[in-house]
Amino acid sequence: MPRRRSPSPSSSTAPRNRTPQPVRVRRRTFGDFVKAFLAFVALAVLLVGVPVALAMTAGWPFPETFEPMEWLKQDISVSTFLSILTFVVWLAWAQFTACVLVEMKAALSGVGVPGRVPGAGPSQLLARQLVAALLLVGATAASFTPSLAQLGQTYDDNQRPTVAAAQQTPGLFAQQQEQAAGTAAAVAEQASHTEATPAAKKQGDTKFYRIQPPEGRHHDSLWEIAERHLGDGRRYKEIFELNKDRVQPDGSRLSEASLIRPGWIMEMPGDARGGDLVEMPDDAPEVSPEVRQQISDYARTGDGAQEQGGAQEQGSDQEQGSGGEGSGGGTAHVDLPQQRPAPGTGHADLQRPAPDQVATPAQDSSSFGLPEALLTAPLLAAGLLGALGHRRRQALWQSAFAGIGGRRGMEPPTPTGDALDVQDALLVGADPEGVRLLDRSLRGLAASLAAESRPLPTVYAAWMSNGDLHLQLAQPSGKPPSPWQLGQDQTFWILARADAETYEDVDTAAPYPGLVSLGTMDDSRLLLNLESVPGIVSLSGREEDRAAVFASVAAELATNGWSDRMTITLVGFGEDLTALAPSRLRHLDGIEALIETMEAETRQRRGALGAAGHDSVLTGRTGPAQHTRWAPHLVLLAAEPSPEDAMTLAELAADASRLGIGYLVGTGSGDLPGAAWEMEITGEGRLLAPLLGLELDAQLLPAAERRAVVELFTDADPEHGPDGPGTTPPFLVDISEQGRPAVYARLVGPYEIIGLETPDGERSALLHEALALLLLHREGVHPRVLSSALWPRGVTDDVREALLDRLRDWLGTDPDGTPRLRTDDAGRLTLAKSVVSDLDVLRSLYHEATQGRGVDSRAVRGRLLTDALVLVRGPLLADRPEGRYRWLTHEIVDAQLPLLVADTGLALAEFHMEKNRAEKAIEALNAALRTAPSDERLWNELLRATHALDDPERLTALASDLLTRSGARGLPPRTEALLDELLPTWRDAVAAAG
């Protein structure tokens, strides 16, 4: 079973608008020392003196022989009573001793409520008082009660750092630990400097909101209330925490954020704004007396609720403090990165959840049929999604310009089955913003160090936690460049998310391309730098479990966005994975070929480093040769090598970290000769590294998901074969007069909708965006894909369902009563054929003109192509608001539309040139160039049409315009050759024209 995670800051039971108070430590007085001394004497007498006195006077309480029948036959005498009394005294002493041991254990371990000794009420109370008096002056509070050291961290922004034990491993993660008292002092100091949140309530600034009855099918929700009155729907948890378990006017209580009822009263954070809020009842004369009385009664329950919440939070922290993770004699420890507030961030930002943490209970328990492995791997999913989009765009351009397979203007394939589920999982789970920030942060660090003439430090791992980036260094490397900061010790460099967002793109080599995700631990994601490992990393476990880890590592290394060039050699697995990135991934047949290859490369790299005068590839990456060499070479060997081969690999890997080479080797036995770091993958998906103190929820790519991912990339290959994608659009509309749609959306250019009333202002933007996404995916959209597109940081189920209800109401029904927004058998959302976009019509017109009726009728072809080009009013969704429609970055429609417009313009120009109507052809080409200005084919045809006018001056002016547009790159070779043919003197003419 997965290890229980510590609660995140957002799950705290304390109200969000309470200012943290510093821990007050009472100074010990002379009386405390006297009490401690007397307690020591009393304990010594009771624990040692009593048994010694009894042993000397009455002897051992048990008889030498055990003969119950003989005892019953003896006469009752005074000695019998004395023996019974002595036994009772011994029994009382044993009970008191047990009480002292229980109280002492509780005090030393930090457990707030010790266990009860049966029948020892007064004795245990006396033992508790004596132990407390003795320990009062025996050590610091942090030494005996770890939970006290956490009281300064009960505020949302400071979580207790998780500590994992690690054996002594030379040069690895093992770090010297701070003394307990020093840690407690640092925590208290940090808490004292923490500012109160912007949402903190002030006296007399309390506001309330009354849940409104539903309007039609539109029900109120905490998310919408927070969005309207707090400016951010993600702050619904603040409202929930302020009102949780408080008695409502109808006698019920709020227990779940999604279960609210009309008429309930919600206390709001102090910074809430909006016309339908109610101030304190006395200031709201427009509210009925009954409602004012209800609000007044409800307000009186607030302080008690807050005190109860604060007690729950303190108790939770005490329970965490007694967890025992920090114990362990003389063993070194590994600290996970501490959770720190980003400088200058407000309350809302601090409790903003990560994309994969804003799940509802339903989302936690079910992945809606999508592969869970990809939903929980945001960096891997982002890399695969970006590489897949690049592959599809590349296929479109190759088919358009090279005419591969005669499939000019081809449509990309529509995935089905497992491939469609995997594509949806990539869309939902991907975190491209996280990849962008990671890449910019690492390159920005390299640029800053290079500017200071400092070498790159060796980084063993990176932790991504709550938006912050923590680099774990091999050894202290001084003070990091701004805005990086030192972490909990000299081997942690930290960059807050707010600071990472200030980085711009810099022209420098990727400093740590070997970083790859292994899994998560206590809400922190670990990326291990395979390139820096001083030797082999071994992975043991069952073969199928190891294969899932190897596939995940290979796929992320091949497609990640924080690397430049690299070579990834796969041995014993993954021949099909080479389709993901043929330029990075290569497959070798066996270990013999691997050893031969790596021996040659190791020699070559040693010689190259020596010739360049560099100690390691890290210093080389910041030098003049950073873009031409020092690319990493990572070897993933899934087949277990023989002992001899393992020793050969170990010898090669001894100097690998300096050369930029990394080795990950699988083993079934768990004992690999020469392994520097050892990991194990369990059948439950746990990745264990006892020597490193790591226990992760492993990032995996199981066999079924791997096959589906490979299928997506293979189908996108323009050279896939005759069974590849064709030219028929996925959705054709009736372009006759009888096919007039009920709802018509204009997407090519400014966004307009005909046939529907404009929804209210607050919800209009979301409804329009949702409809645009559905119109661009006539095959259907998974509900989770829709919600992740509209709310990239996550949303609750009830908010998503409320939006879908509004969308259904807005779109309405067809004349036969069928709703225009439907759900297919697979649970995906689809639109009725009566809902059409101009992009659908454009595709249908072009298809009918080139492959339908227009093939046999020239007049029909000209009319259809002209109608199609009239639809083009600009780029797709030209007036979309900033910050919305970010999901378009994952689409290829931005590449499809210019190609489709260019093909239409070229076909119409050809139609006119057949009748020598050059001016008409030029008009069609210019119209297409407004949407596809970089299409070389359009410019070449424009040159030919202009040449047909027999006007050298006009052709020279066009050539000059082309030169100006091309800039320093110059004209494309084909265009330059065409000009040489049409106007041999064009260079001199352009130069003379200036």
XYZ file of C-alpha atoms in Angstrom, residues 333-966:
634
model
C 20.098 11.658 7.207
C 18.758 13.076 3.959
C 16.442 16.055 4.134
C 13.799 16.532 1.523
C 13.585 20.184 0.508
C 11.800 22.372 3.007
C 8.586 24.022 1.884
C 9.148 27.770 1.967
C 6.935 30.674 0.946
C 8.042 32.358 -2.237
C 9.205 35.926 -1.602
C 6.486 38.455 -2.090
C 3.683 36.009 -2.785
C 0.246 36.518 -1.397
C -2.054 34.198 0.447
C -3.850 32.980 -2.623
C -0.599 32.063 -4.356
C 0.735 30.206 -1.335
C -2.156 27.811 -1.191
C -2.465 27.428 -4.946
C -2.378 23.676 -5.621
C -0.298 21.914 -8.223
C -2.055 20.745 -11.391
C -2.208 17.143 -10.223
C -3.369 18.063 -6.698
C -6.703 19.747 -7.419
C -8.603 16.511 -7.709
C -11.992 15.868 -6.223
C -12.710 12.672 -4.290
C -14.030 11.197 -7.498
C -10.857 12.080 -9.331
C -8.765 10.618 -6.553
C -10.528 7.299 -6.706
C -10.915 7.002 -10.447
C -9.035 8.158 -13.498
C -12.216 8.140 -15.660
C -10.810 5.341 -17.777
C -7.624 7.231 -18.656
C -4.178 5.760 -17.963
C -3.246 6.739 -14.410
C 0.479 6.427 -15.131
C 0.403 9.387 -17.532
C -2.058 11.441 -15.491
C 0.444 11.506 -12.624
C 3.548 12.185 -14.741
C 3.225 15.867 -15.744
C 6.770 16.324 -17.070
C 6.741 13.090 -19.070
C 3.283 13.869 -20.466
C 4.345 17.390 -21.449
C 7.415 16.070 -23.262
C 5.464 13.410 -25.141
C 2.700 15.862 -26.042
C 5.162 18.445 -27.338
C 7.116 15.875 -29.355
C 3.894 14.443 -30.797
C 2.707 17.897 -31.873
C 6.084 18.588 -33.478
C 5.948 15.272 -35.316
C 2.447 15.988 -36.643
C 3.381 19.498 -37.776
C 6.462 18.133 -39.480
C 4.325 15.549 -41.266
C 1.907 18.240 -42.451
C 4.668 20.420 -43.889
C 6.441 17.502 -45.519
C 3.238 16.316 -47.133
C 2.476 19.825 -48.387
C 5.900 20.722 -49.750
C 7.273 17.336 -50.757
C 4.038 15.581 -51.647
C 5.060 12.422 -49.812
C 2.877 9.564 -50.968
C 0.753 11.970 -52.979
C -1.005 13.076 -49.800
C -0.886 16.822 -50.282
C -2.815 18.625 -47.574
C -3.255 15.427 -45.582
C -5.291 15.315 -42.387
C -3.591 13.875 -39.299
C -5.040 10.577 -38.126
C -7.722 10.460 -35.455
C -6.560 8.042 -32.716
C -8.865 5.294 -31.536
C -8.953 2.816 -28.680
C -5.994 2.831 -26.311
C -4.176 5.437 -28.394
C -7.066 7.887 -27.934
C -7.133 7.250 -24.181
C -3.390 7.854 -23.983
C -3.687 11.062 -26.004
C -6.395 12.300 -23.624
C -4.238 11.359 -20.640
C -1.360 13.370 -22.108
C -3.627 16.383 -22.559
C -4.909 16.141 -18.986
C -1.661 15.282 -17.231
C 0.820 17.487 -19.108
C 2.392 20.447 -17.331
C 4.122 22.421 -20.111
C 4.416 25.458 -17.846
C 6.383 23.402 -15.337
C 8.722 22.200 -18.091
C 9.202 25.755 -19.346
C 10.034 27.067 -15.881
C 12.422 24.175 -15.204
C 14.246 24.753 -18.482
C 14.514 28.523 -18.034
C 15.596 28.164 -14.409
C 18.423 25.761 -15.194
C 19.664 27.705 -18.210
C 19.369 30.962 -16.277
C 21.479 29.491 -13.490
C 24.127 28.406 -15.993
C 24.189 31.865 -17.574
C 24.531 33.576 -14.175
C 27.394 31.316 -13.124
C 29.140 31.840 -16.456
C 28.820 35.605 -16.023
C 30.570 35.260 -12.651
C 33.216 32.931 -14.155
C 32.077 30.156 -11.830
C 31.780 26.495 -12.865
C 28.530 24.584 -12.746
C 28.161 22.612 -9.513
C 27.614 18.881 -9.680
C 23.906 18.231 -9.119
C 22.783 14.787 -8.030
C 19.061 15.482 -7.959
C 16.377 18.121 -8.340
C 13.225 18.276 -6.278
C 10.138 20.060 -7.603
C 7.890 20.896 -4.676
C 4.860 23.205 -4.686
C 6.224 25.120 -7.644
C 9.685 25.639 -6.139
C 12.852 24.051 -7.525
C 15.460 22.577 -5.172
C 18.825 21.430 -6.499
C 20.702 18.930 -4.327
C 24.447 19.374 -4.876
C 27.193 16.819 -4.464
C 29.128 19.184 -2.197
C 28.844 22.800 -1.023
C 29.516 25.232 -3.868
C 29.285 28.599 -2.183
C 26.479 31.116 -2.397
C 24.194 30.661 -5.394
C 23.646 33.551 -7.823
C 20.535 35.635 -7.340
C 17.599 34.936 -7.293
C 18.633 31.452 -6.120
C 18.972 31.002 -2.368
C 20.611 28.521 -0.035
C 18.312 25.838 1.324
C 18.338 23.966 4.614
C 22.095 23.488 4.273
C 24.975 24.373 1.963
C 24.130 21.578 -0.503
C 20.631 22.831 -1.381
C 20.041 25.672 -3.823
C 16.431 26.849 -3.979
C 14.535 28.882 -6.561
C 11.008 30.008 -5.707
C 8.393 29.775 -8.451
C 7.791 33.526 -8.393
C 11.491 34.108 -9.091
C 11.591 31.430 -11.784
C 8.820 33.213 -13.677
C 11.078 36.264 -14.058
C 13.634 34.323 -16.113
C 13.775 34.965 -19.853
C 15.013 32.627 -22.554
C 18.810 32.676 -22.678
C 21.169 31.381 -25.358
C 23.162 28.897 -23.330
C 23.576 25.138 -23.269
C 21.304 23.018 -21.102
C 23.394 22.493 -17.950
C 21.771 19.312 -16.617
C 20.188 17.411 -19.524
C 20.486 14.089 -17.669
C 17.757 14.963 -15.142
C 14.883 12.497 -15.340
C 11.803 11.961 -13.170
C 11.782 8.875 -10.959
C 8.698 9.498 -8.833
C 7.167 11.482 -6.002
C 7.745 11.553 -2.273
C 5.596 13.581 0.105
C 4.287 15.849 -2.686
C 7.825 16.452 -4.000
C 8.875 15.163 -7.418
C 12.409 13.762 -7.679
C 14.490 14.143 -10.818
C 17.710 12.142 -10.645
C 20.694 13.356 -12.667
C 21.833 10.098 -14.261
C 24.747 11.896 -15.876
C 26.324 12.824 -12.521
C 26.202 9.418 -10.816
C 29.727 8.244 -9.904
C 29.167 4.763 -11.274
C 26.313 2.472 -12.258
C 22.744 2.848 -11.026
C 21.174 -0.578 -10.656
C 17.445 -1.314 -10.714
C 16.137 -4.584 -9.318
C 12.644 -6.056 -9.197
C 10.351 -8.079 -11.399
C 11.056 -7.862 -15.107
C 7.718 -6.239 -16.024
C 8.081 -3.656 -13.253
C 11.633 -2.828 -14.324
C 10.463 -2.510 -17.929
C 7.867 0.101 -16.899
C 10.563 2.177 -15.174
C 12.984 1.863 -18.088
C 10.272 2.886 -20.582
C 9.361 5.948 -18.517
C 12.993 7.028 -18.187
C 13.682 6.513 -21.893
C 10.529 8.335 -23.036
C 11.158 11.359 -20.814
C 14.837 11.632 -21.713
C 13.938 11.424 -25.408
C 11.252 14.124 -25.347
C 11.949 16.425 -22.385
C 12.181 20.163 -22.880
C 15.189 20.920 -20.636
C 17.791 19.153 -22.824
C 19.515 19.987 -26.093
C 21.388 17.186 -27.823
C 21.899 13.812 -26.217
C 22.303 10.154 -27.062
C 20.238 7.503 -25.297
C 21.301 3.937 -25.957
C 18.740 1.213 -25.253
C 19.862 -2.365 -24.758
C 17.562 -5.281 -24.011
C 14.332 -3.308 -24.519
C 12.712 -0.394 -26.296
C 13.392 -0.959 -29.978
C 9.880 0.374 -30.646
C 10.580 3.481 -28.526
C 13.046 4.799 -31.079
C 10.019 6.102 -33.003
C 9.627 8.787 -30.289
C 12.894 10.528 -31.123
C 15.031 8.844 -33.814
C 17.691 11.534 -33.410
C 18.155 10.790 -29.697
C 17.253 7.144 -29.190
C 19.224 4.236 -30.600
C 18.855 0.527 -29.956
C 21.677 -2.015 -29.703
C 21.184 -5.756 -29.989
C 23.328 -6.951 -27.094
C 25.757 -6.209 -24.287
C 28.785 -7.057 -26.431
C 27.941 -4.289 -28.898
C 27.331 -1.926 -25.993
C 30.705 -2.589 -24.366
C 32.514 -2.140 -27.648
C 30.713 1.144 -28.305
C 31.216 2.553 -24.817
C 34.918 1.636 -24.644
C 35.517 3.641 -27.813
C 33.430 6.589 -26.667
C 35.004 6.677 -23.213
C 38.466 6.904 -24.773
C 37.325 9.584 -27.180
C 35.751 11.730 -24.453
C 38.757 11.466 -22.170
C 40.985 12.616 -24.982
C 38.637 15.463 -25.976
C 38.388 16.751 -22.413
C 42.135 16.631 -21.991
C 42.726 18.455 -25.258
C 40.224 21.152 -24.310
C 41.727 21.573 -20.846
C 38.491 20.824 -18.996
C 38.086 18.790 -15.824
C 34.573 17.614 -16.686
C 31.740 18.172 -19.129
C 30.226 20.722 -16.713
C 33.098 23.154 -17.210
C 32.978 22.462 -20.944
C 29.306 23.427 -21.176
C 30.004 26.970 -20.038
C 32.945 27.444 -22.433
C 33.181 28.418 -26.101
C 32.438 24.866 -27.257
C 29.165 24.576 -25.355
C 27.019 24.127 -28.462
C 29.238 21.623 -30.264
C 30.250 19.017 -27.695
C 29.714 17.644 -24.201
C 26.254 16.254 -24.992
C 25.404 13.481 -22.507
C 25.271 9.814 -23.406
C 22.915 7.804 -21.202
C 22.878 4.020 -21.355
C 19.734 2.127 -20.337
C 20.513 -1.587 -20.072
C 17.449 -3.636 -19.168
C 19.080 -7.050 -19.737
C 21.021 -8.258 -16.702
C 24.720 -8.500 -17.587
C 26.943 -11.388 -16.603
C 29.353 -10.798 -13.693
C 32.224 -10.298 -16.128
C 30.277 -7.814 -18.250
C 29.085 -6.051 -15.105
C 32.677 -5.557 -13.930
C 33.645 -4.221 -17.365
C 30.753 -1.745 -17.242
C 31.712 -0.763 -13.689
C 35.246 0.023 -14.851
C 33.883 2.154 -17.681
C 31.453 3.900 -15.323
C 34.109 4.724 -12.724
C 34.962 7.915 -14.618
C 31.587 8.303 -16.332
C 30.230 11.251 -14.338
C 33.207 13.402 -15.382
C 32.673 12.433 -19.017
C 28.930 13.031 -19.188
C 28.004 9.348 -19.419
C 25.394 7.649 -17.256
C 24.421 3.993 -16.777
C 21.098 2.558 -15.589
C 21.287 -1.241 -15.478
C 18.561 -3.728 -14.609
C 19.101 -6.788 -12.477
C 16.774 -9.490 -11.257
C 18.860 -10.537 -8.268
C 19.390 -7.089 -6.792
C 23.141 -7.646 -6.515
C 25.049 -6.023 -9.359
C 28.865 -5.899 -9.092
C 30.198 -2.365 -9.217
C 26.821 -0.637 -8.638
C 27.236 2.763 -6.934
C 23.534 3.387 -6.309
C 21.007 0.573 -5.898
C 17.257 0.919 -6.416
C 14.376 -1.546 -6.339
C 10.936 -1.348 -7.925
C 8.187 -3.228 -6.104
C 5.024 -4.764 -7.488
C 3.036 -1.991 -5.786
C 4.829 0.693 -7.774
C 7.198 1.814 -5.008
C 10.755 2.755 -5.918
C 13.081 1.993 -3.006
C 16.661 3.149 -2.513
C 17.532 2.325 1.130
C 21.134 3.513 0.869
C 19.914 6.875 -0.403
C 17.034 7.109 2.039
C 14.439 7.248 -0.748
C 11.017 5.650 -0.996
C 9.059 7.012 -3.942
C 5.804 6.480 -5.751
C 7.530 5.421 -8.958
C 6.865 7.047 -12.314
C 6.040 4.224 -14.710
C 5.111 3.668 -18.339
C 3.494 0.213 -18.396
C 3.527 -1.965 -21.502
C -0.012 -1.116 -22.668
C 0.547 2.640 -22.395
C 3.951 2.311 -24.051
C 2.425 0.555 -27.068
C -0.275 3.226 -27.347
C 2.290 6.044 -27.163
C 4.374 4.410 -29.880
C 1.222 4.034 -32.001
C 0.539 7.763 -31.755
C 4.030 8.608 -32.974
C 4.058 5.936 -35.673
C 0.726 7.074 -37.124
C 2.028 10.652 -37.250
C 5.017 9.610 -39.372
C 4.572 10.960 -42.932
C 6.326 7.879 -44.259
C 4.121 5.500 -42.305
C 2.912 3.821 -45.483
C -0.165 3.559 -47.688
C -2.355 2.930 -44.665
C -1.380 6.289 -43.201
C -3.560 9.372 -42.942
C -5.509 10.456 -45.981
C -6.930 13.711 -47.295
C -10.578 13.300 -46.293
C -11.562 15.678 -43.461
C -12.839 14.021 -40.322
C -16.142 15.927 -40.557
C -17.917 16.990 -43.752
C -20.937 19.278 -43.775
C -23.763 19.658 -46.245
C -22.706 22.737 -48.233
C -25.996 22.963 -50.130
C -28.731 25.456 -49.297
C -30.660 22.686 -47.532
C -27.718 22.081 -45.185
C -27.993 25.407 -43.365
C -26.879 24.746 -39.741
C -28.820 25.711 -36.643
C -25.676 27.057 -34.916
C -22.830 28.549 -36.946
C -19.528 29.577 -35.346
C -16.947 31.669 -37.181
C -13.482 30.651 -35.920
C -11.270 31.671 -38.878
C -10.739 35.260 -37.852
C -12.627 36.988 -35.019
C -14.805 34.590 -33.013
C -18.515 34.985 -33.745
C -21.510 32.745 -33.101
C -24.719 32.890 -35.127
C -27.902 31.203 -33.947
C -27.418 31.479 -30.175
C -28.128 34.200 -27.670
C -25.081 35.654 -25.939
C -24.781 34.176 -22.413
C -24.363 36.391 -19.362
C -21.055 38.190 -18.993
C -19.563 36.099 -16.180
C -19.923 32.773 -17.966
C -19.726 33.826 -21.591
C -15.943 33.438 -21.964
C -15.880 29.878 -20.591
C -18.849 28.770 -22.687
C -17.335 30.217 -25.854
C -13.988 28.564 -25.165
C -15.600 25.198 -24.439
C -17.600 25.382 -27.670
C -14.475 26.253 -29.676
C -12.649 23.223 -28.280
C -15.558 20.938 -29.177
C -15.816 22.421 -32.682
C -12.130 21.700 -33.329
C -12.579 18.076 -32.181
C -15.611 16.652 -33.910
C -14.468 13.151 -32.918
C -15.314 13.974 -29.291
C -13.644 15.434 -26.212
C -13.153 13.640 -22.919
C -14.725 15.607 -20.018
C -11.397 15.678 -18.196
C -9.653 17.005 -21.296
C -12.241 19.774 -21.469
C -11.844 20.694 -17.797
C -8.031 20.642 -17.954
C -8.151 22.905 -21.021
C -10.435 25.450 -19.375
C -8.865 25.225 -15.910
C -5.200 24.206 -16.376
C -4.578 24.285 -12.616
C -7.471 21.953 -11.870
C -11.131 22.138 -10.979
C -13.675 20.181 -8.971
C -16.207 17.807 -10.491
C -19.220 19.885 -9.478
C -17.881 22.990 -11.245
C -17.159 21.035 -14.417
C -20.609 19.431 -14.396
C -22.233 22.814 -13.787
C -20.440 24.220 -16.838
C -21.548 21.274 -18.980
C -25.150 21.809 -17.852
C -24.960 25.456 -18.857
C -23.355 24.524 -22.174
C -26.180 22.063 -22.896
C -28.784 24.672 -22.005
C -27.055 27.284 -24.167
C -26.754 25.044 -27.239
C -30.315 23.814 -26.835
C -31.889 20.953 -28.759
C -32.615 20.044 -32.373
C -36.228 20.089 -33.636
C -36.571 16.412 -32.769
C -35.691 17.162 -29.131
C -32.176 15.722 -29.270
C -29.666 17.815 -27.309
C -26.944 19.386 -29.428
C -24.305 18.507 -26.823
C -24.215 14.737 -26.451
C -22.171 12.022 -24.785
C -21.093 9.056 -26.871
C -20.704 5.456 -25.735
C -17.116 6.106 -24.584
C -18.208 9.015 -22.388
C -16.806 11.726 -24.670
C -18.633 14.939 -25.452
C -19.703 15.425 -29.074
C -21.659 18.085 -30.975
C -24.653 17.466 -33.190
C -24.247 17.924 -36.942
C -26.468 20.996 -36.702
C -23.619 22.822 -34.911
C -21.044 23.833 -37.529
C -17.994 26.090 -37.761
C -16.617 27.991 -40.740
C -13.519 25.767 -40.520
C -15.760 22.738 -41.115
C -17.284 24.496 -44.133
C -13.850 25.535 -45.440
C -12.583 21.963 -45.285
C -15.746 20.634 -46.914
C -15.639 23.192 -49.742
C -11.992 22.438 -50.535
C -12.600 18.687 -50.429
C -15.645 18.941 -52.707
C -13.757 21.178 -55.126
C -10.674 18.962 -55.410
C -12.062 15.467 -54.824
C -15.815 15.765 -55.302
C -18.074 17.469 -57.841
C -15.406 20.005 -58.728
C -13.226 17.348 -60.336
C -15.647 16.894 -63.257
C -16.976 20.453 -63.464
C -14.640 23.401 -63.875
C -17.352 25.907 -63.097
C -18.299 24.121 -59.865
C -14.630 23.958 -58.849
C -14.117 27.689 -59.337
C -17.265 28.578 -57.408
C -16.425 26.268 -54.498
C -12.829 27.512 -54.219
C -13.963 31.133 -54.344
C -16.539 30.509 -51.625
C -13.895 28.792 -49.523
C -11.420 31.661 -49.771
C -14.120 34.184 -48.847
C -14.498 32.427 -45.490
C -10.902 33.269 -44.537
C -10.957 36.453 -42.429
C -7.659 36.028 -40.578
C -5.872 33.605 -38.233
C -7.731 31.171 -36.040
C -9.619 32.887 -33.179
C -7.869 36.129 -33.970
C -9.365 38.117 -31.085
C -9.018 35.545 -28.324
C -8.338 37.175 -24.949
C -4.863 36.992 -23.464
C -4.413 34.140 -21.016
C -7.175 31.972 -22.468
C -7.176 29.272 -25.155
C -3.758 28.072 -23.986
C -4.734 24.553 -25.012
C -4.212 25.658 -28.619
C -0.486 25.209 -28.048
C -1.150 21.456 -27.960
C -3.136 21.524 -31.199
C -1.874 21.406 -34.770
C -4.807 23.347 -36.169
C -2.578 26.431 -36.204
C -0.413 24.546 -38.729
C -3.355 22.961 -40.575
C -5.255 26.178 -41.219
C -2.453 28.054 -43.060
C -1.771 24.969 -45.181
C -5.452 24.559 -45.993
C -5.776 28.245 -46.917
C -2.600 28.052 -48.997
C -3.853 24.954 -50.828
C -7.153 26.729 -51.512
C -5.380 29.831 -52.812
C -3.059 27.760 -54.997
C -5.956 25.767 -56.427
C -7.939 28.937 -57.197
C -4.879 30.608 -58.756
C -4.343 27.566 -60.945
C -8.023 27.718 -61.939
C -7.619 31.339 -63.088
C -4.263 30.812 -64.788
C -5.846 28.130 -66.982
C -7.770 30.999 -68.617
C -4.805 33.437 -68.410
C -6.505 35.556 -65.766
C -3.306 36.551 -63.991
C -4.839 39.429 -62.039
C -7.523 37.147 -60.607
C -4.819 34.619 -59.697
C -2.766 37.338 -57.977
C -5.864 38.430 -56.051
C -6.463 34.857 -54.827
C -2.828 34.391 -53.832
C -2.720 37.680 -51.920
C -5.884 36.694 -50.060
C -4.264 33.408 -49.024
C -1.016 35.136 -48.014
C -2.890 37.162 -45.392
C -3.403 33.945 -43.421
C -0.320 31.985 -44.578
C 2.362 34.668 -45.068
C 5.286 32.244 -44.682
C 4.173 29.671 -47.245
C 6.897 29.580 -49.898
C 4.553 27.956 -52.427
C 2.268 30.991 -52.447
C 5.155 33.385 -53.083
C 6.492 31.246 -55.915
C 3.086 31.102 -57.595
C 2.719 34.840 -57.062
C 6.022 35.357 -58.890
C 4.793 33.210 -61.795
C 1.448 35.022 -61.980
C 3.179 38.410 -61.856
C 5.603 37.317 -64.577
C 2.602 36.410 -66.732
C 1.603 40.090 -66.701
C 4.827 40.849 -68.632
C 5.602 43.755 -66.285
C 9.325 43.615 -65.242
C 8.992 46.596 -62.910
C 6.173 44.925 -60.976
C 8.125 41.676 -60.814
C 11.210 43.550 -59.579
C 9.117 45.276 -56.897
C 7.786 41.879 -55.774
C 11.340 40.486 -55.638
C 12.435 43.470 -53.541
C 9.511 42.908 -51.178
C 10.491 39.247 -50.825
C 14.087 40.177 -50.001
C 12.908 42.601 -47.337
C 10.657 39.971 -45.772
C 13.359 37.293 -45.770
